[in-house]
Amino acid sequence: MKDKGYQIVSHQKPYQYREGDLTVTRGGAWSGPGCHLGCGVLLYTDDEGKLVKVEGDPEDPSTGGRLCMRCLDAPEVVYNKDRILHPLVRDRADRGKDRWKQASWDEAYDLVAENFNKIKQEHGAESVVFAQGTARDISAYITRLAWSFGSPNYTGFLSGQACYLPRVAGCAATTGAMWVCDCSQQFLDRYDNPDYHVPEIMFVWGNYPLKSNADGFFGHWVIDLMKRGMKIVMIDPRVTWLSNKAEMHLRVRPGTDAALALAMIDVIIEEGLYDREFVESWCYGFEELAERARQYPPEAVEETTWVPADQIREAARLLAGAESACLQWGVAVDMTREAVPAGQAMLALFEITGNIDNPGGMIAPPEILAYSGGWGREFISDEQWAKRIGLAEYPLYNFGFPCSQPDMTIKAMKTGEPYAIHGLWLQTTNPMACMAAEPQEFYRMCKDLDFIAVVDMFMTPTAAALADVVLPAAAYPEREGISFIAGVQRGVAINKVIQNGETKSDMQINLELGRRLNPEAWPWDNVEDMFTDMLADTGLTFDELRTHSPAYQPFEYHRYRKGKLRAHGQPGFNTMTGRIELWSNFYNQAGLDPLPYFEEPEPGPGSTPELLDRYPLILTTGARNWNSFHSEHRQIPRMRAMRPDPIVEVHPKTAEKFGVRDGDWVWIENPTGHAKRKVQVTATVDPRMVSCDHGWWLPENDPENFFDVFDVNINNCIQGIPGKSGMGANYKCSLCTLRKIKDGE
């Protein structure tokens, strides 16, 4: 093992040992099934090679042995009766019919390679789209597969890429790095590290971290820090356990976060509460930001945001007066059409108060592999790269973001412009049930394509409706892998302990298919050798990581002062000006407003008041539950028992107004579509809104009716219209009404 400054845990036991009649294997958990946190796990197997149970690894510095129910219930997922354990194929003429035949891996690979190469020869490699869902540890492998095939069109079918990418883009555009809340995750000794300070206050904005987080952020860290004296401000329209423990709870109207942030900026600047030294030395465009924020005084945005002006002022003063403060922000920020300026405004609050690259503030951990940039760009020509869909309409995608724009990609399927799409590779994604806005339109755009391959663990609505071949993916106990965890800067080995049917890991599938499509780009004999090459910068082989993981990169604070954020070694930030750009040259070059702004969601009370008589309620979707990860776990008995039906949360006053009771079934309706929901009456939501689960389908029902996805998917009510940047979409801030379901509907 070469010493490159990485730190490893000194485990008391080897990565694999005996405990009674069972073998215990230490490793990491990552999709599938579900989640992308890389939790430390102990996998217990019996002498017959069966996974018996999963427990948390108490020696893991990030989790300390804590696991959620999804990890704990992994054996029930692995051995579920509905698992796909062998490759499946069907005739294209039978697409949508339950007429599958088992095939060998060679037959399945040959079918994919033959059809994709035929499309490439006749229409060009760009006419095959490679798409993934939120299981991010395939990002490196699927991009390499797409680019080595020759297609520039790697994407995810979420309108406006409205999950994480808008925040990543916003951070990159204004600072040159991604910033996350400092919870000591970068240190092996965590809270005891002498350089670390507990944040005085954490703003939890658009996220409920106890149930759902971005990569590598664990909700129990918030509780740990609260026990150590940290205060929290919750910015969330719903009442939660965490909001009841907060110093303040700002019940913002969904979709108006930018207005709230700009009003807080106005208070901080007008009252002279900003960090003058940091702003004068390290920020660019402060006067322009101040002028923009003056358009959003608290009294002017009170009605828009639902947050009283006095609360806005108090929250701003709390932030500005704290010795250190950090922002834990969630996907709700991304799921508004103008998500990019919203994120820009929110981050600016922490920039002008000097909470950047400091203990207990916002930190930018270096990544072992920057998966957001893909892997293997050298294998696609500049000519092919320029064919990425959406670059002309959304120039921001030219600035370091490797994906095609999803809405324009779907439009290309419909119109043939700028060219027709003929093939799809869908890996760890179920867009008809989860990602795609207007899913019935997505289905119509895809159903007549020449060839579609799906990689998944279960027969999903998307696979049942569209696939010509389904390749069976392995769950994390069934595969080897590496978790490159953003926000923690650590690498964790995923260790295979069982073989279930003929399942293979996503990485092995990509490697083996990649060798058929472009052998030069996939020179490895096995995934272990591939992982070792990927780990080259760490000085660890995959076997060494397996034995010693997790491995942590070196870290220090105030790197901008030491020239460690810029390639040429000069102090400052990795931007055109070398400063944090409150006025963004990056956005300006892309033809966008260089300053943050608020734009009323459409449809919405301020943009379409004529709709309010018919659709008087704000519809927000996607609040997470303990027992499911997006569209997964619906067929897992323990998980499903926790929440057996798709729910809409309705305030008692609203229920009375619409004549519905707890347990009634209703249609959620708006101009875009409708979806079935079971009413849960609760005072935790505002009377002016309703909150719906997302990702629903009914795997117990008819596969030829696509498991009733077009009845129960709330995305039936979501328009696929991105923001001006091509990022962000209104998944969490639309309008709707309720109508009680009649007998026979």
XYZ file of C-alpha atoms in Angstrom:
745
model
C 0.000 0.000 0.000
C 1.506 3.317 -1.144
C 1.229 6.164 1.341
C -0.529 9.093 -0.346
C -1.844 10.689 2.804
C -5.043 8.680 2.989
C -6.277 7.633 6.395
C -7.790 4.215 7.059
C -9.676 2.786 9.998
C -7.675 0.504 12.296
C -10.302 -2.213 12.564
C -10.312 -4.513 15.568
C -11.276 -7.447 13.354
C -10.439 -8.437 9.756
C -12.940 -7.569 7.063
C -14.210 -11.143 7.227
C -14.428 -13.293 10.364
C -16.511 -15.993 12.058
C -19.090 -15.349 14.735
C -20.606 -18.598 15.964
C -22.059 -20.477 13.009
C -22.007 -17.420 10.746
C -19.444 -15.621 8.599
C -19.403 -11.858 9.078
C -18.202 -9.629 6.230
C -17.600 -5.922 6.627
C -18.486 -3.700 3.698
C -20.505 -0.797 2.378
C -24.102 -0.550 1.221
C -25.097 1.180 -1.985
C -27.855 0.700 -4.536
C -29.510 -1.583 -5.058
C -31.707 -1.819 -3.350
C -32.166 1.822 -2.651
C -30.118 4.668 -1.284
C -26.701 6.117 -2.008
C -25.090 6.747 1.344
C -22.460 4.001 1.515
C -23.409 2.930 5.043
C -20.998 0.667 6.885
C -22.577 -2.784 7.187
C -21.844 -6.207 8.622
C -23.256 -8.975 6.413
C -23.984 -12.307 8.116
C -24.003 -15.445 5.956
C -24.469 -19.078 6.910
C -22.444 -22.078 5.756
C -24.821 -22.610 2.838
C -23.992 -19.189 1.467
C -27.273 -17.531 2.414
C -27.545 -13.956 3.675
C -29.074 -14.248 7.143
C -29.055 -10.681 8.445
C -27.500 -7.240 8.096
C -26.302 -5.053 10.960
C -24.560 -1.715 11.182
C -20.780 -1.647 11.517
C -19.979 0.036 14.853
C -16.433 0.800 13.636
C -17.623 2.860 10.673
C -16.768 6.511 11.470
C -19.733 7.918 9.558
C -22.496 5.716 10.898
C -21.217 4.215 14.139
C -23.360 1.152 13.515
C -26.597 2.995 12.780
C -28.708 1.757 9.859
C -32.159 2.500 8.497
C -34.772 -0.173 7.893
C -33.960 -0.428 4.188
C -30.479 -1.778 4.919
C -31.666 -3.941 7.773
C -34.260 -5.583 5.536
C -31.822 -6.408 2.721
C -32.310 -10.205 3.061
C -36.010 -9.820 2.312
C -35.155 -7.821 -0.799
C -32.452 -10.194 -1.988
C -34.661 -13.280 -1.693
C -37.919 -11.669 -2.775
C -40.059 -13.868 -5.014
C -40.254 -11.122 -7.649
C -36.480 -10.769 -8.140
C -35.265 -11.105 -11.713
C -32.503 -13.713 -11.485
C -31.808 -14.444 -15.169
C -31.665 -12.377 -18.384
C -35.082 -12.005 -20.027
C -35.886 -11.277 -23.659
C -39.043 -10.894 -25.722
C -39.904 -10.161 -29.333
C -40.216 -6.488 -30.135
C -43.727 -7.202 -31.425
C -44.633 -8.296 -27.888
C -43.420 -5.091 -26.248
C -45.788 -4.374 -23.340
C -46.914 -8.013 -23.133
C -45.912 -10.395 -20.345
C -44.237 -12.793 -22.789
C -40.691 -13.100 -21.510
C -38.238 -15.880 -22.268
C -35.159 -16.707 -20.217
C -31.877 -16.221 -22.062
C -28.207 -16.765 -21.355
C -25.971 -13.791 -20.653
C -24.187 -14.274 -23.967
C -27.496 -14.300 -25.820
C -28.637 -11.163 -24.029
C -25.358 -9.295 -24.572
C -25.301 -10.316 -28.236
C -28.855 -9.031 -28.647
C -27.963 -5.649 -27.152
C -24.705 -5.315 -29.085
C -26.298 -6.381 -32.368
C -29.171 -3.901 -32.086
C -27.120 -0.988 -30.802
C -24.462 -1.479 -33.475
C -27.179 -1.675 -36.143
C -28.629 1.623 -34.930
C -25.134 3.136 -34.842
C -24.428 2.054 -38.412
C -27.760 3.248 -39.805
C -28.443 6.390 -37.743
C -25.317 7.255 -35.750
C -24.286 6.378 -32.210
C -25.915 9.574 -30.920
C -29.346 8.091 -31.600
C -28.920 5.718 -28.636
C -29.607 7.353 -25.251
C -28.019 5.969 -22.067
C -30.069 6.883 -18.985
C -29.742 6.252 -15.266
C -31.664 7.007 -12.102
C -30.424 8.167 -8.729
C -28.196 5.169 -7.953
C -25.086 7.214 -8.438
C -22.381 4.620 -8.107
C -23.028 3.679 -11.750
C -22.375 7.193 -13.071
C -18.751 6.444 -13.873
C -19.530 3.180 -15.624
C -22.593 4.213 -17.634
C -20.884 7.354 -18.928
C -17.904 5.279 -20.042
C -20.289 2.835 -21.729
C -22.132 5.624 -23.558
C -19.049 7.548 -24.605
C -17.015 4.508 -25.657
C -19.995 3.466 -27.803
C -19.931 6.937 -29.330
C -23.113 8.426 -27.898
C -22.923 11.831 -26.174
C -26.439 11.389 -24.843
C -26.048 10.236 -21.268
C -28.929 11.551 -19.162
C -31.585 10.941 -16.533
C -35.231 11.363 -17.493
C -35.993 13.848 -14.725
C -37.275 17.114 -16.132
C -34.605 19.772 -15.768
C -32.237 17.245 -14.138
C -34.087 18.483 -11.045
C -32.192 16.496 -8.449
C -28.790 17.584 -7.155
C -27.431 18.856 -10.485
C -28.965 22.361 -10.091
C -27.175 22.700 -6.743
C -23.933 21.311 -8.172
C -24.199 23.683 -11.121
C -24.926 26.622 -8.860
C -21.937 25.941 -6.629
C -19.628 25.390 -9.593
C -20.817 28.541 -11.324
C -20.251 30.833 -8.359
C -17.383 29.216 -6.433
C -15.831 26.460 -8.561
C -16.649 23.723 -6.026
C -19.556 21.905 -4.383
C -20.203 22.903 -0.759
C -21.724 20.772 1.975
C -22.408 21.210 5.668
C -19.405 20.523 7.924
C -20.431 17.729 10.278
C -16.852 16.486 10.822
C -17.480 13.782 8.188
C -13.990 14.368 6.752
C -12.192 13.227 9.922
C -11.649 9.698 11.192
C -11.966 10.936 14.760
C -15.045 12.942 13.846
C -16.330 15.302 16.559
C -13.166 14.836 18.643
C -10.871 16.210 15.941
C -9.014 19.227 17.386
C -9.533 21.305 14.210
C -13.296 20.792 14.214
C -15.908 23.076 15.758
C -19.592 22.235 16.074
C -21.682 24.662 13.984
C -23.478 27.151 16.158
C -26.510 26.872 13.890
C -27.591 24.711 10.955
C -30.231 25.781 8.462
C -32.064 22.666 7.283
C -33.672 23.878 4.079
C -35.862 21.798 1.779
C -34.691 18.536 3.329
C -35.757 16.183 6.106
C -32.363 14.620 6.832
C -33.629 11.918 9.173
C -35.279 10.231 6.173
C -33.410 11.356 3.073
C -30.120 12.981 2.155
C -27.678 13.733 -0.577
C -24.718 11.410 -1.048
C -22.845 10.682 2.124
C -24.851 12.886 4.505
C -26.422 11.042 7.426
C -29.419 12.457 9.244
C -28.232 11.251 12.615
C -25.338 13.697 12.362
C -27.886 16.468 12.876
C -28.990 14.822 16.124
C -25.372 14.264 17.173
C -24.624 17.957 16.709
C -27.808 19.088 18.439
C -26.699 17.046 21.456
C -23.418 18.969 21.285
C -25.194 22.314 21.390
C -25.986 23.125 17.774
C -29.269 24.931 17.078
C -31.287 24.374 13.938
C -33.600 26.476 11.800
C -36.039 24.347 9.796
C -37.315 25.747 6.495
C -40.062 23.347 5.513
C -43.802 23.770 4.829
C -44.608 20.672 6.903
C -44.410 20.178 10.648
C -42.004 17.372 11.567
C -40.329 15.941 14.646
C -37.214 17.922 13.779
C -39.103 21.185 13.295
C -40.498 20.793 16.807
C -36.900 20.738 18.108
C -35.836 23.754 16.059
C -34.953 27.233 17.230
C -37.185 28.474 14.417
C -39.488 26.841 11.889
C -40.167 28.856 8.722
C -43.146 27.237 6.964
C -42.315 28.458 3.496
C -44.719 28.025 0.603
C -43.336 25.359 -1.760
C -41.443 26.913 -4.651
C -40.736 30.300 -3.055
C -37.367 29.563 -1.428
C -35.539 32.067 -3.649
C -37.754 34.927 -2.466
C -37.198 33.923 1.155
C -33.416 33.734 0.716
C -33.256 37.089 -1.064
C -35.297 38.717 1.705
C -32.852 37.349 4.285
C -29.928 38.661 2.202
C -31.602 42.066 2.167
C -31.881 42.080 5.972
C -28.238 41.032 6.459
C -26.911 43.657 4.056
C -29.209 46.518 5.056
C -28.438 45.958 8.741
C -24.703 45.648 8.082
C -24.551 42.119 9.504
C -22.421 40.574 6.753
C -18.748 39.609 7.161
C -17.066 42.716 5.760
C -13.545 41.305 5.665
C -14.607 38.145 3.827
C -16.831 40.013 1.387
C -14.236 42.675 0.574
C -11.397 40.167 0.198
C -13.052 37.143 -1.346
C -16.390 38.071 -2.962
C -17.175 39.591 -6.374
C -20.414 41.415 -7.225
C -21.513 42.302 -3.697
C -22.978 45.694 -4.631
C -24.952 44.133 -7.458
C -26.283 41.469 -5.094
C -27.256 44.132 -2.572
C -29.152 46.040 -5.253
C -31.002 42.891 -6.349
C -31.877 41.957 -2.749
C -33.417 45.398 -2.156
C -36.227 44.269 -4.451
C -37.160 41.619 -1.866
C -37.665 43.283 1.545
C -39.341 40.923 4.050
C -42.641 42.801 3.982
C -42.809 42.458 0.186
C -42.301 38.668 0.185
C -44.349 37.812 3.275
C -47.535 37.047 1.332
C -45.645 35.198 -1.414
C -43.643 32.937 0.895
C -46.208 32.515 3.720
C -43.387 33.433 6.149
C -44.078 36.514 8.340
C -41.646 39.371 7.879
C -40.608 39.353 11.529
C -39.626 35.671 11.243
C -37.584 36.410 8.120
C -35.705 39.134 9.959
C -35.129 36.979 13.034
C -33.788 34.056 10.967
C -31.443 36.376 9.063
C -30.073 37.818 12.282
C -29.606 34.355 13.783
C -27.537 33.325 10.775
C -25.462 36.487 10.649
C -24.813 36.493 14.390
C -23.584 32.899 14.581
C -19.884 32.196 15.007
C -20.304 29.409 12.444
C -23.313 28.323 10.425
C -23.987 25.758 7.724
C -26.688 24.838 5.240
C -28.124 21.354 4.862
C -30.175 21.719 1.687
C -32.261 19.154 -0.102
C -33.867 18.224 -3.373
C -36.782 20.590 -2.758
C -34.381 23.340 -3.807
C -33.849 21.644 -7.177
C -37.495 20.816 -7.815
C -38.623 24.287 -8.746
C -38.348 25.539 -12.279
C -35.901 28.318 -11.433
C -33.864 26.132 -9.096
C -30.493 27.550 -10.167
C -31.101 31.134 -8.980
C -32.818 29.778 -5.861
C -29.735 27.764 -4.909
C -27.544 30.735 -5.786
C -29.491 32.928 -3.337
C -29.430 30.357 -0.561
C -25.685 29.761 -0.823
C -25.064 33.517 -0.961
C -26.427 33.787 2.590
C -23.535 31.667 3.817
C -21.010 33.319 1.512
C -21.645 36.899 2.648
C -21.543 35.787 6.294
C -18.131 34.135 5.787
C -19.272 30.573 6.437
C -17.195 29.071 3.645
C -14.275 26.650 4.079
C -14.297 27.203 7.848
C -14.832 24.814 10.792
C -18.547 24.298 11.308
C -19.426 26.103 8.078
C -19.625 24.951 4.470
C -16.787 22.757 3.202
C -15.808 21.392 -0.213
C -14.358 17.914 0.302
C -12.198 16.688 -2.597
C -13.560 13.584 -4.297
C -11.683 10.367 -5.038
C -13.587 10.198 -8.317
C -15.723 13.153 -9.410
C -18.596 10.992 -10.619
C -20.657 14.036 -11.618
C -18.159 14.591 -14.454
C -18.336 11.047 -15.771
C -15.467 8.723 -16.694
C -13.980 8.022 -20.105
C -14.485 11.322 -21.949
C -11.382 10.570 -24.043
C -13.245 7.803 -25.872
C -15.737 10.060 -27.626
C -14.699 12.449 -30.390
C -15.262 16.184 -30.202
C -17.528 15.848 -33.238
C -19.789 13.387 -31.415
C -19.564 15.368 -28.162
C -20.981 18.412 -29.945
C -24.113 16.427 -30.831
C -25.321 16.317 -27.230
C -29.007 17.164 -27.203
C -29.975 20.489 -25.635
C -26.709 22.403 -25.986
C -28.169 24.941 -28.403
C -31.239 25.602 -26.281
C -29.461 25.512 -22.898
C -25.840 26.717 -23.214
C -25.143 26.101 -19.516
C -24.779 22.413 -20.400
C -21.650 23.378 -22.343
C -19.886 24.411 -19.134
C -18.616 21.141 -17.692
C -21.877 19.200 -17.325
C -21.619 15.900 -19.205
C -25.304 15.043 -19.726
C -27.818 15.746 -22.429
C -30.799 17.890 -21.425
C -33.612 15.448 -20.565
C -36.605 17.488 -21.749
C -34.974 18.142 -25.110
C -34.041 14.463 -25.326
C -37.689 13.476 -24.880
C -38.644 16.149 -27.412
C -36.173 14.611 -29.879
C -37.989 11.298 -29.493
C -41.216 13.066 -30.400
C -40.094 15.365 -33.208
C -36.907 13.818 -34.607
C -35.111 17.130 -34.022
C -32.164 17.671 -33.995
C -32.188 13.990 -34.921
C -34.275 10.933 -34.208
C -33.713 8.653 -31.221
C -33.765 4.939 -31.984
C -32.458 3.132 -28.890
C -32.469 3.327 -25.093
C -30.234 1.879 -22.390
C -32.061 2.271 -19.049
C -29.979 1.371 -15.996
C -31.087 1.736 -12.357
C -33.990 3.881 -13.504
C -37.753 3.485 -13.594
C -38.856 6.734 -15.261
C -42.471 5.746 -15.886
C -43.018 5.394 -12.133
C -40.608 7.926 -10.700
C -38.545 10.394 -12.697
C -40.489 11.353 -15.798
C -42.932 14.222 -15.646
C -46.092 13.448 -17.636
C -45.207 9.724 -17.648
C -47.867 8.759 -20.176
C -46.293 11.145 -22.662
C -42.885 9.602 -21.883
C -44.317 6.158 -22.607
C -45.745 7.311 -25.941
C -42.375 8.781 -26.926
C -40.511 5.545 -26.134
C -42.827 2.723 -27.098
C -41.982 2.668 -30.814
C -38.196 3.042 -30.539
C -36.169 0.386 -32.346
C -34.588 -1.262 -29.294
C -34.698 -0.797 -25.507
C -32.567 -2.548 -22.871
C -33.215 -2.317 -19.130
C -30.931 -3.232 -16.222
C -32.813 -3.727 -12.956
C -33.497 -6.002 -9.997
C -37.267 -6.234 -10.476
C -39.799 -6.056 -13.287
C -40.778 -2.394 -13.086
C -43.516 -0.567 -15.006
C -40.826 0.833 -17.305
C -39.379 -2.602 -18.041
C -42.814 -4.197 -18.446
C -43.929 -1.518 -20.887
C -40.825 -0.869 -22.941
C -37.959 -3.362 -22.627
C -36.868 -5.862 -25.252
C -34.242 -7.289 -22.913
C -33.930 -7.088 -19.128
C -30.563 -7.771 -17.509
C -30.742 -8.824 -13.828
C -28.784 -6.488 -11.574
C -27.215 -7.591 -8.310
C -28.062 -6.167 -4.910
C -25.142 -4.833 -2.901
C -24.615 -8.095 -0.927
C -24.309 -9.838 -4.304
C -21.549 -7.700 -5.804
C -18.171 -6.061 -5.507
C -17.904 -2.312 -5.800
C -16.549 0.990 -4.582
C -18.537 3.802 -3.015
C -17.009 7.096 -4.097
C -18.923 9.197 -1.629
C -19.258 12.908 -2.345
C -19.481 15.149 0.686
C -17.439 12.740 2.819
C -14.355 12.292 0.613
C -14.058 8.659 1.575
C -13.883 5.426 -0.369
C -15.673 2.302 0.835
C -15.444 -1.205 -0.565
C -18.674 -3.074 -1.323
C -17.983 -6.745 -0.658
C -19.830 -9.599 -2.285
C -21.009 -12.311 0.100
C -23.598 -14.268 -1.906
C -24.491 -15.254 -5.469
C -28.198 -15.174 -6.236
C -29.277 -16.749 -9.519
C -27.362 -15.271 -12.439
C -27.418 -11.678 -11.237
C -24.442 -9.471 -12.031
C -23.380 -6.085 -10.764
C -24.079 -3.014 -12.865
C -20.312 -2.566 -13.158
C -19.748 -6.106 -14.410
C -22.597 -5.724 -16.909
C -21.110 -2.499 -18.237
C -17.628 -3.999 -18.411
C -18.762 -7.131 -20.250
C -21.047 -5.283 -22.667
C -18.422 -2.554 -23.094
C -15.892 -5.144 -24.239
C -18.318 -6.124 -27.011
C -18.945 -2.535 -28.090
C -15.447 -1.037 -27.731
C -12.751 -3.374 -26.328
C -10.116 -0.611 -26.226
C -12.114 1.313 -23.633
C -12.639 -1.749 -21.426
C -9.251 -3.489 -21.137
C -9.823 -5.206 -17.780
C -10.403 -8.906 -17.293
C -12.611 -8.384 -14.247
C -14.176 -5.654 -12.132
C -11.543 -5.986 -9.386
C -8.795 -4.923 -11.805
C -10.997 -2.089 -13.058
C -11.578 -0.857 -9.494
C -7.845 -0.967 -8.753
C -7.177 1.287 -11.761
C -9.878 3.675 -10.612
C -8.254 3.827 -7.162
C -4.805 4.608 -8.563
C -4.655 8.106 -7.060
C -5.249 6.732 -3.572
C -2.300 4.323 -3.633
C -4.693 1.505 -2.666
C -5.575 -1.600 -4.627
C -9.144 -2.836 -4.468
C -8.076 -5.720 -2.225
C -6.400 -3.266 0.129
C -9.484 -1.054 0.203
C -11.600 -4.122 0.919
C -9.401 -4.891 3.919
C -8.905 -1.376 5.264
C -11.903 0.691 4.172
C -13.154 3.247 4.655
C -10.238 5.316 3.351
C -10.258 9.074 3.921
C -8.498 11.778 1.949
C -6.436 14.430 3.727
C -8.344 17.588 4.644
C -7.678 21.088 5.906
C -9.696 24.272 6.323
C -9.274 27.682 4.660
C -7.782 26.205 1.522
C -8.782 29.293 -0.459
C -6.299 31.290 1.602
C -3.525 28.770 0.865
C -3.971 28.409 -2.895
C -5.328 24.866 -2.637
C -8.587 25.371 -4.519
C -6.994 26.512 -7.790
C -4.817 24.556 -10.199
C -2.103 27.244 -10.383
C -1.759 27.404 -6.601
C -2.811 31.022 -6.159
C -5.095 32.005 -3.256
C -8.779 32.286 -3.988
C -11.591 30.274 -5.505
C -11.686 28.378 -8.782
C -13.617 31.035 -10.719
C -12.788 33.560 -13.450
C -12.174 36.279 -10.871
C -10.611 34.035 -8.226
C -13.394 35.110 -5.868
C -16.812 33.833 -4.927
C -18.934 35.295 -7.699
C -22.142 36.658 -6.206
C -22.549 38.088 -9.727
C -21.692 35.069 -11.866
C -19.537 35.426 -14.979
C -20.295 31.758 -15.589
C -24.049 32.403 -15.846
C -23.500 35.576 -17.811
C -21.517 33.683 -20.462
C -24.348 31.138 -20.684
C -26.848 33.919 -21.392
C -28.439 33.736 -17.933
C -29.085 36.347 -15.277
C -25.818 36.527 -13.303
C -27.673 37.346 -10.061
C -30.183 35.305 -8.053
C -33.867 36.071 -8.554
C -37.295 34.692 -7.729
C -39.810 33.693 -10.377
C -43.313 32.623 -9.391
C -43.877 28.921 -10.150
C -46.214 28.282 -13.053
C -48.934 27.275 -12.534
C -49.115 29.049 -9.178
C -51.062 31.628 -7.196
C -48.976 34.517 -8.497
C -48.649 33.373 -12.114
C -52.003 31.783 -12.939
C -54.579 33.308 -10.520
C -57.317 32.456 -13.004
C -56.846 28.756 -12.119
C -57.331 29.173 -8.367
C -61.129 28.865 -8.374
C -60.825 25.412 -9.942
C -57.440 24.359 -8.482
C -57.101 26.147 -5.132
C -54.441 23.952 -3.471
C -50.662 23.937 -3.720
C -49.499 20.428 -4.639
C -46.113 19.334 -3.336
C -44.754 15.860 -4.014
C -41.930 13.560 -3.033
C -41.619 13.912 0.754
C -39.599 10.832 1.756
C -40.723 7.886 3.848
C -38.689 5.523 6.001
C -39.669 2.422 4.083
C -39.061 3.185 0.431
C -36.452 4.700 -1.820
C -38.138 6.470 -4.727
C -40.041 3.752 -6.659
C -38.292 0.833 -4.935
C -39.490 -1.505 -2.145
C -43.167 -1.606 -3.181
C -43.063 -5.422 -3.375
C -41.117 -5.959 -0.135
C -43.608 -7.150 2.550
C -42.095 -5.408 5.605
C -41.461 -2.205 3.695
C -44.908 -2.153 2.086
C -46.616 -2.858 5.416
C -45.206 0.406 6.756
C -47.060 2.353 4.051
C -49.325 0.066 2.026
C -51.052 2.786 -0.024
C -50.137 5.975 -1.894
C -51.002 8.810 0.490
C -52.046 12.426 0.195
C -51.666 14.430 3.412
C -54.571 16.839 3.905
C -55.192 19.365 6.687
C -58.428 18.793 8.708
C -59.904 22.099 7.508
C -59.127 21.216 3.902
C -60.635 17.743 4.300
C -63.813 19.274 5.667
C -63.960 21.788 2.821
C -63.666 19.052 0.186
C -65.960 16.598 1.968
C -63.380 13.863 2.490
C -62.336 11.884 5.541
C -59.295 9.983 6.686
C -59.012 6.805 4.587
C -61.089 8.053 1.654
C -59.710 7.626 -1.851
C -59.531 10.739 -3.988
C -58.351 11.933 -7.348
C -55.645 14.583 -7.253
C -56.486 16.631 -10.347
C -54.984 19.575 -12.203
C -54.726 20.736 -15.831
C -51.900 18.263 -16.507
C -53.518 15.052 -15.240
C -54.774 13.108 -12.246
C -53.665 10.422 -9.765
C -55.337 8.253 -7.137
C -54.497 8.850 -3.504
C -55.676 7.721 -0.069
C -56.389 10.618 2.281
C -54.409 10.964 5.488
C -55.833 13.818 7.524
C -53.096 15.592 9.475
C -52.484 19.047 10.903
C -48.803 18.826 9.892
C -49.550 20.351 6.475
C -50.784 23.852 5.773
C -54.511 24.119 4.889
C -53.529 25.758 1.586
C -51.562 22.741 0.345
C -51.526 18.957 0.075
C -48.489 16.665 0.116
C -48.260 13.469 -1.956
C -45.980 10.436 -1.994
C -44.053 9.883 -5.218
C -42.755 6.841 -7.084
C -45.892 4.730 -6.707
C -46.880 1.655 -8.684
C -48.588 -1.587 -7.623
C -46.359 -4.598 -8.373
C -49.095 -7.003 -7.237
C -51.250 -5.937 -10.207
C -51.230 -6.717 -13.924
C -47.833 -6.241 -15.645
C -49.645 -5.725 -18.948
C -51.372 -2.731 -17.368
C -47.899 -1.643 -16.233
C -48.793 -2.277 -12.577
C -51.383 0.558 -12.611
C -48.650 3.171 -12.771
C -50.810 5.554 -14.808
C -53.442 5.533 -12.030
C -51.242 6.065 -8.979
C -48.187 8.004 -10.201
C -48.431 11.602 -8.964
C -46.152 12.685 -11.814
C -49.286 12.470 -13.974
C -49.898 15.944 -12.511
C -46.397 17.335 -13.161
C -45.442 19.314 -16.263
C -42.064 18.616 -17.849
C -40.930 22.201 -18.364
C -37.404 23.121 -17.198
C -36.037 26.458 -16.048
C -34.238 28.999 -18.218
C -30.932 27.213 -17.593
C -32.369 23.820 -18.566
C -32.136 22.799 -14.910
C -34.944 22.607 -12.370
C -38.649 21.785 -12.808
C -41.806 22.209 -10.745
C -42.138 18.776 -9.167
C -42.883 20.277 -5.752
C -44.942 23.384 -6.450
C -47.962 22.969 -8.710
C -51.725 23.496 -8.252
C -54.446 20.904 -7.753
C -57.856 20.050 -6.418
C -59.298 16.974 -4.657
C -62.244 14.916 -5.891
C -63.591 11.960 -3.977
C -63.493 8.770 -6.047
C -66.886 7.401 -6.950
C -67.809 3.733 -6.972
C -66.391 2.039 -10.057
C -63.713 4.641 -10.770
